[in-house]
Amino acid sequence: MTEKFDVVDLNDRPIRQLARGLVHRDNLFHRAIHVLVNTNSLSWILQQRSSNKDVDPFLWTSSCSGHVDPGEDYLSAAIRECEEELGIVADRKLFIEVFRASPCLETGNEFVRVYLLKYEKE
C-alpha cells in the first residue's frame, strides 16, 4: 500500500492527500515530527539512519522521527513513532513540545514539531 501524507497550505491546514513519493518529488508542504528521548540527565537516545535512506544515510539523528499520517495530530504521531521505532510506550503528558520549524529547503518543506520525552524505564 502506498503511504500517503496530508499536503498542507502555508498555514499548516490540510488541503489534500498524496502519495509520499509525489509529495517529496514536488516539494509540497507536509508534516513531520522528531522526538528527543532523555533517559537521565546525561543520556540521550539517538538513531543512526539506515544506509537505504534517500536523505542523509548513515548519519545520526533524533531518537525517532516520522511523518504525520493523514488526519493525525503532531503529538499522536510522536507517540506512535516512539512506540514503532523504539518500543517506548509513554503517556502523552510526558511529551513536551520544544521547537517548531516552518517549511523550507532544510526541512524538506515540512512543518516540523520537535518533542522532548524524559523517559525512565520502569
mmCIF file of N, CA and C in Angstrom:
data_model
loop_
_atom_site.group_PDB
_atom_site.id
_atom_site.type_symbol
_atom_site.label_atom_id
_atom_site.label_comp_id
_atom_site.label_asym_id
_atom_site.label_seq_id
_atom_site.Cartn_x
_atom_site.Cartn_y
_atom_site.Cartn_z
ATOM 1 N N MET A 1 0.841 -1.185 0.000
ATOM 2 C CA MET A 1 0.000 0.000 0.000
ATOM 3 C C MET A 1 0.889 1.252 0.000
ATOM 4 N N THR A 2 0.516 2.228 -0.781
ATOM 5 C CA THR A 2 1.277 3.464 -0.900
ATOM 6 C C THR A 2 1.031 4.354 0.315
ATOM 7 N N GLU A 3 2.121 4.803 0.934
ATOM 8 C CA GLU A 3 1.997 5.716 2.072
ATOM 9 C C GLU A 3 1.541 7.080 1.568
ATOM 10 N N LYS A 4 0.533 7.635 2.248
ATOM 11 C CA LYS A 4 0.023 8.951 1.867
ATOM 12 C C LYS A 4 0.239 9.938 2.995
ATOM 13 N N PHE A 5 0.380 11.207 2.603
ATOM 14 C CA PHE A 5 0.529 12.313 3.545
ATOM 15 C C PHE A 5 -0.562 13.320 3.298
ATOM 16 N N ASP A 6 -0.856 14.109 4.336
ATOM 17 C CA ASP A 6 -1.642 15.316 4.132
ATOM 18 C C ASP A 6 -0.718 16.364 3.531
ATOM 19 N N VAL A 7 -1.087 16.912 2.404
ATOM 20 C CA VAL A 7 -0.419 18.099 1.864
ATOM 21 C C VAL A 7 -1.099 19.271 2.552
ATOM 22 N N VAL A 8 -0.296 20.220 3.047
ATOM 23 C CA VAL A 8 -0.854 21.340 3.803
ATOM 24 C C VAL A 8 -0.520 22.666 3.122
ATOM 25 N N ASP A 9 -1.278 23.697 3.493
ATOM 26 C CA ASP A 9 -1.018 25.029 2.937
ATOM 27 C C ASP A 9 -0.023 25.777 3.824
ATOM 28 N N LEU A 10 0.226 27.029 3.509
ATOM 29 C CA LEU A 10 1.193 27.831 4.275
ATOM 30 C C LEU A 10 0.808 28.033 5.729
ATOM 31 N N ASN A 11 -0.460 27.785 6.061
ATOM 32 C CA ASN A 11 -0.932 27.899 7.442
ATOM 33 C C ASN A 11 -1.036 26.542 8.112
ATOM 34 N N ASP A 12 -0.445 25.533 7.506
ATOM 35 C CA ASP A 12 -0.420 24.168 8.044
ATOM 36 C C ASP A 12 -1.822 23.540 8.115
ATOM 37 N N ARG A 13 -2.679 23.914 7.182
ATOM 38 C CA ARG A 13 -4.016 23.323 7.097
ATOM 39 C C ARG A 13 -4.037 22.308 5.958
ATOM 40 N N PRO A 14 -4.542 21.086 6.212
ATOM 41 C CA PRO A 14 -4.595 20.074 5.156
ATOM 42 C C PRO A 14 -5.450 20.532 3.982
ATOM 43 N N ILE A 15 -4.927 20.281 2.780
ATOM 44 C CA ILE A 15 -5.688 20.640 1.582
ATOM 45 C C ILE A 15 -5.975 19.426 0.697
ATOM 46 N N ARG A 16 -5.150 18.370 0.805
ATOM 47 C CA ARG A 16 -5.401 17.133 0.066
ATOM 48 C C ARG A 16 -4.416 16.073 0.551
ATOM 49 N N GLN A 17 -4.606 14.861 0.066
ATOM 50 C CA GLN A 17 -3.692 13.770 0.377
ATOM 51 C C GLN A 17 -3.043 13.279 -0.907
ATOM 52 N N LEU A 18 -1.742 13.024 -0.814
ATOM 53 C CA LEU A 18 -0.997 12.494 -1.957
ATOM 54 C C LEU A 18 -0.007 11.434 -1.477
ATOM 55 N N ALA A 19 0.450 10.627 -2.403
ATOM 56 C CA ALA A 19 1.450 9.610 -2.100
ATOM 57 C C ALA A 19 2.767 10.256 -1.684
ATOM 58 N N ARG A 20 3.449 9.601 -0.774
ATOM 59 C CA ARG A 20 4.720 10.089 -0.237
ATOM 60 C C ARG A 20 5.693 10.514 -1.340
ATOM 61 N N GLY A 21 5.884 9.665 -2.328
ATOM 62 C CA GLY A 21 6.830 9.970 -3.400
ATOM 63 C C GLY A 21 6.491 11.241 -4.153
ATOM 64 N N LEU A 22 5.207 11.466 -4.401
ATOM 65 C CA LEU A 22 4.792 12.689 -5.104
ATOM 66 C C LEU A 22 5.010 13.922 -4.243
ATOM 67 N N VAL A 23 4.716 13.800 -2.959
ATOM 68 C CA VAL A 23 4.892 14.935 -2.043
ATOM 69 C C VAL A 23 6.354 15.361 -2.011
ATOM 70 N N HIS A 24 7.244 14.382 -1.884
ATOM 71 C CA HIS A 24 8.676 14.697 -1.841
ATOM 72 C C HIS A 24 9.200 15.157 -3.205
ATOM 73 N N ARG A 25 8.781 14.492 -4.256
ATOM 74 C CA ARG A 25 9.248 14.866 -5.607
ATOM 75 C C ARG A 25 8.892 16.307 -5.953
ATOM 76 N N ASP A 26 7.650 16.698 -5.586
ATOM 77 C CA ASP A 26 7.163 18.030 -5.944
ATOM 78 C C ASP A 26 7.411 19.078 -4.861
ATOM 79 N N ASN A 27 8.150 18.693 -3.793
ATOM 80 C CA ASN A 27 8.477 19.615 -2.698
ATOM 81 C C ASN A 27 7.236 20.286 -2.109
ATOM 82 N N LEU A 28 6.202 19.507 -1.867
ATOM 83 C CA LEU A 28 4.965 20.049 -1.312
ATOM 84 C C LEU A 28 5.050 20.115 0.213
ATOM 85 N N PHE A 29 4.335 21.074 0.787
ATOM 86 C CA PHE A 29 4.321 21.228 2.241
ATOM 87 C C PHE A 29 3.604 20.037 2.883
ATOM 88 N N HIS A 30 4.227 19.486 3.929
ATOM 89 C CA HIS A 30 3.631 18.383 4.683
ATOM 90 C C HIS A 30 4.181 18.416 6.103
ATOM 91 N N ARG A 31 3.800 17.447 6.923
ATOM 92 C CA ARG A 31 4.100 17.497 8.359
ATOM 93 C C ARG A 31 5.017 16.360 8.807
ATOM 94 N N ALA A 32 5.852 16.682 9.815
ATOM 95 C CA ALA A 32 6.742 15.667 10.384
ATOM 96 C C ALA A 32 7.004 15.995 11.853
ATOM 97 N N ILE A 33 7.507 14.988 12.561
ATOM 98 C CA ILE A 33 7.866 15.168 13.975
ATOM 99 C C ILE A 33 9.251 14.581 14.224
ATOM 100 N N HIS A 34 9.882 15.065 15.269
ATOM 101 C CA HIS A 34 11.089 14.477 15.829
ATOM 102 C C HIS A 34 10.887 14.405 17.337
ATOM 103 N N VAL A 35 11.426 13.352 17.939
ATOM 104 C CA VAL A 35 11.379 13.217 19.393
ATOM 105 C C VAL A 35 12.803 12.997 19.882
ATOM 106 N N LEU A 36 13.177 13.746 20.898
ATOM 107 C CA LEU A 36 14.459 13.575 21.576
ATOM 108 C C LEU A 36 14.155 12.925 22.916
ATOM 109 N N VAL A 37 14.708 11.732 23.133
ATOM 110 C CA VAL A 37 14.428 10.983 24.360
ATOM 111 C C VAL A 37 15.625 11.094 25.290
ATOM 112 N N ASN A 38 15.343 11.609 26.486
ATOM 113 C CA ASN A 38 16.346 11.739 27.538
ATOM 114 C C ASN A 38 16.068 10.653 28.567
ATOM 115 N N THR A 39 17.074 9.807 28.832
ATOM 116 C CA THR A 39 16.865 8.713 29.784
ATOM 117 C C THR A 39 17.343 9.054 31.191
ATOM 118 N N ASN A 40 18.155 10.065 31.312
ATOM 119 C CA ASN A 40 18.543 10.655 32.594
ATOM 120 C C ASN A 40 19.242 11.965 32.258
ATOM 121 N N SER A 41 19.767 12.622 33.222
ATOM 122 C CA SER A 41 20.310 13.952 32.960
ATOM 123 C C SER A 41 21.464 13.969 31.957
ATOM 124 N N LEU A 42 22.143 12.843 31.764
ATOM 125 C CA LEU A 42 23.305 12.829 30.880
ATOM 126 C C LEU A 42 23.167 11.920 29.661
ATOM 127 N N SER A 43 22.092 11.149 29.559
ATOM 128 C CA SER A 43 21.985 10.173 28.479
ATOM 129 C C SER A 43 20.811 10.464 27.554
ATOM 130 N N TRP A 44 21.108 10.388 26.252
ATOM 131 C CA TRP A 44 20.101 10.608 25.220
ATOM 132 C C TRP A 44 20.105 9.412 24.282
ATOM 133 N N ILE A 45 18.938 9.099 23.754
ATOM 134 C CA ILE A 45 18.835 8.055 22.744
ATOM 135 C C ILE A 45 18.902 8.728 21.379
ATOM 136 N N LEU A 46 19.818 8.262 20.537
ATOM 137 C CA LEU A 46 19.922 8.740 19.159
ATOM 138 C C LEU A 46 19.814 7.535 18.233
ATOM 139 N N GLN A 47 19.472 7.782 16.970
ATOM 140 C CA GLN A 47 19.425 6.714 15.983
ATOM 141 C C GLN A 47 20.378 7.030 14.845
ATOM 142 N N GLN A 48 20.962 5.970 14.309
ATOM 143 C CA GLN A 48 21.744 6.130 13.093
ATOM 144 C C GLN A 48 20.844 5.747 11.922
ATOM 145 N N ARG A 49 20.769 6.651 10.945
ATOM 146 C CA ARG A 49 19.902 6.412 9.797
ATOM 147 C C ARG A 49 20.392 5.232 8.967
ATOM 148 N N SER A 50 19.461 4.536 8.388
ATOM 149 C CA SER A 50 19.742 3.378 7.555
ATOM 150 C C SER A 50 20.540 3.774 6.307
ATOM 151 N N SER A 51 21.286 2.821 5.796
ATOM 152 C CA SER A 51 22.007 3.051 4.542
ATOM 153 C C SER A 51 21.049 3.165 3.363
ATOM 154 N N ASN A 52 19.803 2.731 3.546
ATOM 155 C CA ASN A 52 18.805 2.757 2.468
ATOM 156 C C ASN A 52 18.047 4.073 2.376
ATOM 157 N N LYS A 53 18.287 5.005 3.277
ATOM 158 C CA LYS A 53 17.560 6.277 3.264
ATOM 159 C C LYS A 53 17.997 7.140 2.079
ATOM 160 N N ASP A 54 17.025 7.829 1.484
ATOM 161 C CA ASP A 54 17.316 8.736 0.364
ATOM 162 C C ASP A 54 18.125 9.939 0.818
ATOM 163 N N VAL A 55 17.808 10.408 2.017
ATOM 164 C CA VAL A 55 18.439 11.611 2.549
ATOM 165 C C VAL A 55 19.289 11.240 3.770
ATOM 166 N N ASP A 56 20.521 11.683 3.768
ATOM 167 C CA ASP A 56 21.427 11.525 4.911
ATOM 168 C C ASP A 56 21.600 10.089 5.410
ATOM 169 N N PRO A 57 21.881 9.123 4.521
ATOM 170 C CA PRO A 57 22.109 7.760 5.005
ATOM 171 C C PRO A 57 23.298 7.716 5.960
ATOM 172 N N PHE A 58 23.212 6.847 6.962
ATOM 173 C CA PHE A 58 24.255 6.596 7.964
ATOM 174 C C PHE A 58 24.443 7.714 8.993
ATOM 175 N N LEU A 59 23.816 8.865 8.822
ATOM 176 C CA LEU A 59 24.023 9.951 9.780
ATOM 177 C C LEU A 59 23.219 9.709 11.053
ATOM 178 N N TRP A 60 23.679 10.315 12.146
ATOM 179 C CA TRP A 60 22.960 10.241 13.415
ATOM 180 C C TRP A 60 21.839 11.270 13.409
ATOM 181 N N THR A 61 20.744 10.907 14.054
ATOM 182 C CA THR A 61 19.573 11.783 14.068
ATOM 183 C C THR A 61 18.863 11.671 15.418
ATOM 184 N N SER A 62 17.721 12.320 15.519
ATOM 185 C CA SER A 62 16.945 12.323 16.752
ATOM 186 C C SER A 62 16.563 10.901 17.170
ATOM 187 N N SER A 63 16.038 10.771 18.370
ATOM 188 C CA SER A 63 15.658 9.457 18.897
ATOM 189 C C SER A 63 14.699 8.748 17.963
ATOM 190 N N CYS A 64 13.699 9.469 17.500
ATOM 191 C CA CYS A 64 12.785 8.938 16.489
ATOM 192 C C CYS A 64 12.171 10.104 15.737
ATOM 193 N N SER A 65 11.712 9.794 14.549
ATOM 194 C CA SER A 65 11.117 10.827 13.713
ATOM 195 C C SER A 65 10.188 10.163 12.717
ATOM 196 N N GLY A 66 9.362 10.976 12.102
ATOM 197 C CA GLY A 66 8.476 10.424 11.093
ATOM 198 C C GLY A 66 7.500 11.452 10.586
ATOM 199 N N HIS A 67 6.770 11.051 9.582
ATOM 200 C CA HIS A 67 5.740 11.910 9.025
ATOM 201 C C HIS A 67 4.443 11.737 9.801
ATOM 202 N N VAL A 68 3.655 12.775 9.788
ATOM 203 C CA VAL A 68 2.337 12.748 10.421
ATOM 204 C C VAL A 68 1.373 12.104 9.426
ATOM 205 N N ASP A 69 0.662 11.077 9.858
ATOM 206 C CA ASP A 69 -0.293 10.388 8.990
ATOM 207 C C ASP A 69 -1.507 11.278 8.700
ATOM 208 N N PRO A 70 -2.194 11.011 7.605
ATOM 209 C CA PRO A 70 -3.396 11.802 7.291
ATOM 210 C C PRO A 70 -4.399 11.774 8.452
ATOM 211 N N GLY A 71 -4.868 12.958 8.827
ATOM 212 C CA GLY A 71 -5.839 13.087 9.905
ATOM 213 C C GLY A 71 -5.260 12.979 11.304
ATOM 214 N N GLU A 72 -3.978 12.725 11.426
ATOM 215 C CA GLU A 72 -3.320 12.560 12.724
ATOM 216 C C GLU A 72 -2.773 13.905 13.188
ATOM 217 N N ASP A 73 -2.746 14.134 14.495
ATOM 218 C CA ASP A 73 -2.120 15.355 15.000
ATOM 219 C C ASP A 73 -0.642 15.080 15.306
ATOM 220 N N TYR A 74 0.111 16.145 15.476
ATOM 221 C CA TYR A 74 1.553 16.021 15.685
ATOM 222 C C TYR A 74 1.893 15.165 16.902
ATOM 223 N N LEU A 75 1.249 15.418 18.020
ATOM 224 C CA LEU A 75 1.576 14.686 19.239
ATOM 225 C C LEU A 75 1.277 13.199 19.079
ATOM 226 N N SER A 76 0.160 12.866 18.479
ATOM 227 C CA SER A 76 -0.168 11.445 18.254
ATOM 228 C C SER A 76 0.886 10.784 17.373
ATOM 229 N N ALA A 77 1.396 11.515 16.383
ATOM 230 C CA ALA A 77 2.461 10.984 15.531
ATOM 231 C C ALA A 77 3.732 10.736 16.345
ATOM 232 N N ALA A 78 4.058 11.650 17.250
ATOM 233 C CA ALA A 78 5.246 11.487 18.097
ATOM 234 C C ALA A 78 5.107 10.247 18.981
ATOM 235 N N ILE A 79 3.946 10.069 19.568
ATOM 236 C CA ILE A 79 3.701 8.901 20.419
ATOM 237 C C ILE A 79 3.807 7.620 19.595
ATOM 238 N N ARG A 80 3.204 7.610 18.417
ATOM 239 C CA ARG A 80 3.226 6.440 17.540
ATOM 240 C C ARG A 80 4.654 6.093 17.117
ATOM 241 N N GLU A 81 5.426 7.101 16.713
ATOM 242 C CA GLU A 81 6.796 6.845 16.260
ATOM 243 C C GLU A 81 7.675 6.318 17.392
ATOM 244 N N CYS A 82 7.483 6.828 18.614
ATOM 245 C CA CYS A 82 8.256 6.310 19.753
ATOM 246 C C CYS A 82 7.984 4.827 19.971
ATOM 247 N N GLU A 83 6.734 4.448 19.841
ATOM 248 C CA GLU A 83 6.389 3.037 20.020
ATOM 249 C C GLU A 83 6.910 2.191 18.858
ATOM 250 N N GLU A 84 6.714 2.663 17.624
ATOM 251 C CA GLU A 84 7.148 1.899 16.449
ATOM 252 C C GLU A 84 8.660 1.757 16.357
ATOM 253 N N GLU A 85 9.370 2.847 16.575
ATOM 254 C CA GLU A 85 10.818 2.840 16.349
ATOM 255 C C GLU A 85 11.636 2.438 17.568
ATOM 256 N N LEU A 86 11.114 2.728 18.760
ATOM 257 C CA LEU A 86 11.905 2.493 19.970
ATOM 258 C C LEU A 86 11.269 1.504 20.944
ATOM 259 N N GLY A 87 10.012 1.150 20.711
ATOM 260 C CA GLY A 87 9.309 0.275 21.650
ATOM 261 C C GLY A 87 8.941 0.976 22.944
ATOM 262 N N ILE A 88 8.985 2.296 22.932
ATOM 263 C CA ILE A 88 8.656 3.074 24.136
ATOM 264 C C ILE A 88 7.188 3.479 24.078
ATOM 265 N N VAL A 89 6.453 3.063 25.091
ATOM 266 C CA VAL A 89 5.052 3.462 25.224
ATOM 267 C C VAL A 89 5.006 4.459 26.381
ATOM 268 N N ALA A 90 4.699 5.708 26.067
ATOM 269 C CA ALA A 90 4.718 6.761 27.081
ATOM 270 C C ALA A 90 3.424 7.564 27.022
ATOM 271 N N ASP A 91 3.008 8.021 28.170
ATOM 272 C CA ASP A 91 1.804 8.839 28.271
ATOM 273 C C ASP A 91 2.016 10.159 27.546
ATOM 274 N N ARG A 92 0.998 10.624 26.864
ATOM 275 C CA ARG A 92 1.105 11.864 26.080
ATOM 276 C C ARG A 92 1.478 13.063 26.950
ATOM 277 N N LYS A 93 1.187 13.016 28.233
ATOM 278 C CA LYS A 93 1.521 14.129 29.130
ATOM 279 C C LYS A 93 3.030 14.274 29.335
ATOM 280 N N LEU A 94 3.805 13.237 28.993
ATOM 281 C CA LEU A 94 5.256 13.278 29.182
ATOM 282 C C LEU A 94 5.992 13.929 28.010
ATOM 283 N N PHE A 95 5.291 14.157 26.913
ATOM 284 C CA PHE A 95 5.899 14.779 25.738
ATOM 285 C C PHE A 95 5.800 16.295 25.854
ATOM 286 N N ILE A 96 6.930 16.967 25.724
ATOM 287 C CA ILE A 96 6.974 18.427 25.814
ATOM 288 C C ILE A 96 7.406 18.966 24.451
ATOM 289 N N GLU A 97 6.563 19.791 23.861
ATOM 290 C CA GLU A 97 6.946 20.402 22.587
ATOM 291 C C GLU A 97 7.997 21.467 22.872
ATOM 292 N N VAL A 98 9.156 21.345 22.194
ATOM 293 C CA VAL A 98 10.262 22.259 22.464
ATOM 294 C C VAL A 98 10.625 23.152 21.283
ATOM 295 N N PHE A 99 10.120 22.806 20.096
ATOM 296 C CA PHE A 99 10.538 23.578 18.927
ATOM 297 C C PHE A 99 9.582 23.329 17.775
ATOM 298 N N ARG A 100 9.413 24.360 16.940
ATOM 299 C CA ARG A 100 8.664 24.243 15.694
ATOM 300 C C ARG A 100 9.505 24.819 14.572
ATOM 301 N N ALA A 101 9.459 24.160 13.435
ATOM 302 C CA ALA A 101 10.151 24.671 12.244
ATOM 303 C C ALA A 101 9.140 24.800 11.119
ATOM 304 N N SER A 102 9.272 25.853 10.380
ATOM 305 C CA SER A 102 8.409 26.085 9.227
ATOM 306 C C SER A 102 9.028 25.449 7.991
ATOM 307 N N PRO A 103 8.218 25.186 6.990
ATOM 308 C CA PRO A 103 8.755 24.554 5.786
ATOM 309 C C PRO A 103 9.782 25.429 5.078
ATOM 310 N N CYS A 104 10.859 24.788 4.661
ATOM 311 C CA CYS A 104 11.934 25.444 3.912
ATOM 312 C C CYS A 104 12.753 24.330 3.268
ATOM 313 N N LEU A 105 13.756 24.688 2.514
ATOM 314 C CA LEU A 105 14.570 23.655 1.875
ATOM 315 C C LEU A 105 15.223 22.724 2.894
ATOM 316 N N GLU A 106 15.676 23.291 4.023
ATOM 317 C CA GLU A 106 16.368 22.498 5.047
ATOM 318 C C GLU A 106 15.463 21.466 5.700
ATOM 319 N N THR A 107 14.163 21.730 5.750
ATOM 320 C CA THR A 107 13.236 20.769 6.362
ATOM 321 C C THR A 107 12.556 19.892 5.312
ATOM 322 N N GLY A 108 12.918 20.040 4.056
ATOM 323 C CA GLY A 108 12.238 19.288 3.013
ATOM 324 C C GLY A 108 10.797 19.732 2.843
ATOM 325 N N ASN A 109 10.564 21.020 3.108
ATOM 326 C CA ASN A 109 9.221 21.613 3.056
ATOM 327 C C ASN A 109 8.256 20.975 4.055
ATOM 328 N N GLU A 110 8.812 20.592 5.191
ATOM 329 C CA GLU A 110 7.993 20.022 6.265
ATOM 330 C C GLU A 110 7.730 21.076 7.341
ATOM 331 N N PHE A 111 6.513 21.088 7.847
ATOM 332 C CA PHE A 111 6.233 21.728 9.120
ATOM 333 C C PHE A 111 6.681 20.697 10.151
ATOM 334 N N VAL A 112 7.604 21.068 11.020
ATOM 335 C CA VAL A 112 8.181 20.106 11.958
ATOM 336 C C VAL A 112 7.913 20.554 13.388
ATOM 337 N N ARG A 113 7.526 19.602 14.202
ATOM 338 C CA ARG A 113 7.453 19.826 15.648
ATOM 339 C C ARG A 113 8.408 18.857 16.314
ATOM 340 N N VAL A 114 9.170 19.398 17.259
ATOM 341 C CA VAL A 114 10.150 18.603 17.986
ATOM 342 C C VAL A 114 9.688 18.491 19.429
ATOM 343 N N TYR A 115 9.716 17.261 19.929
ATOM 344 C CA TYR A 115 9.274 16.985 21.298
ATOM 345 C C TYR A 115 10.430 16.429 22.113
ATOM 346 N N LEU A 116 10.382 16.706 23.393
ATOM 347 C CA LEU A 116 11.294 16.120 24.371
ATOM 348 C C LEU A 116 10.493 15.116 25.182
ATOM 349 N N LEU A 117 11.066 13.940 25.375
ATOM 350 C CA LEU A 117 10.458 12.929 26.233
ATOM 351 C C LEU A 117 11.493 12.511 27.260
ATOM 352 N N LYS A 118 11.206 12.802 28.516
ATOM 353 C CA LYS A 118 12.077 12.325 29.599
ATOM 354 C C LYS A 118 11.538 10.958 29.991
ATOM 355 N N TYR A 119 12.318 9.942 29.673
ATOM 356 C CA TYR A 119 11.848 8.563 29.828
ATOM 357 C C TYR A 119 12.742 7.800 30.786
ATOM 358 N N GLU A 120 12.128 7.257 31.803
ATOM 359 C CA GLU A 120 12.849 6.408 32.740
ATOM 360 C C GLU A 120 12.183 5.052 32.727
ATOM 361 N N LYS A 121 12.919 4.055 32.255
ATOM 362 C CA LYS A 121 12.390 2.697 32.155
ATOM 363 C C LYS A 121 12.046 2.172 33.535
ATOM 364 N N GLU A 122 10.877 1.574 33.607
ATOM 365 C CA GLU A 122 10.437 1.017 34.908
ATOM 366 C C GLU A 122 11.045 -0.328 35.170
#
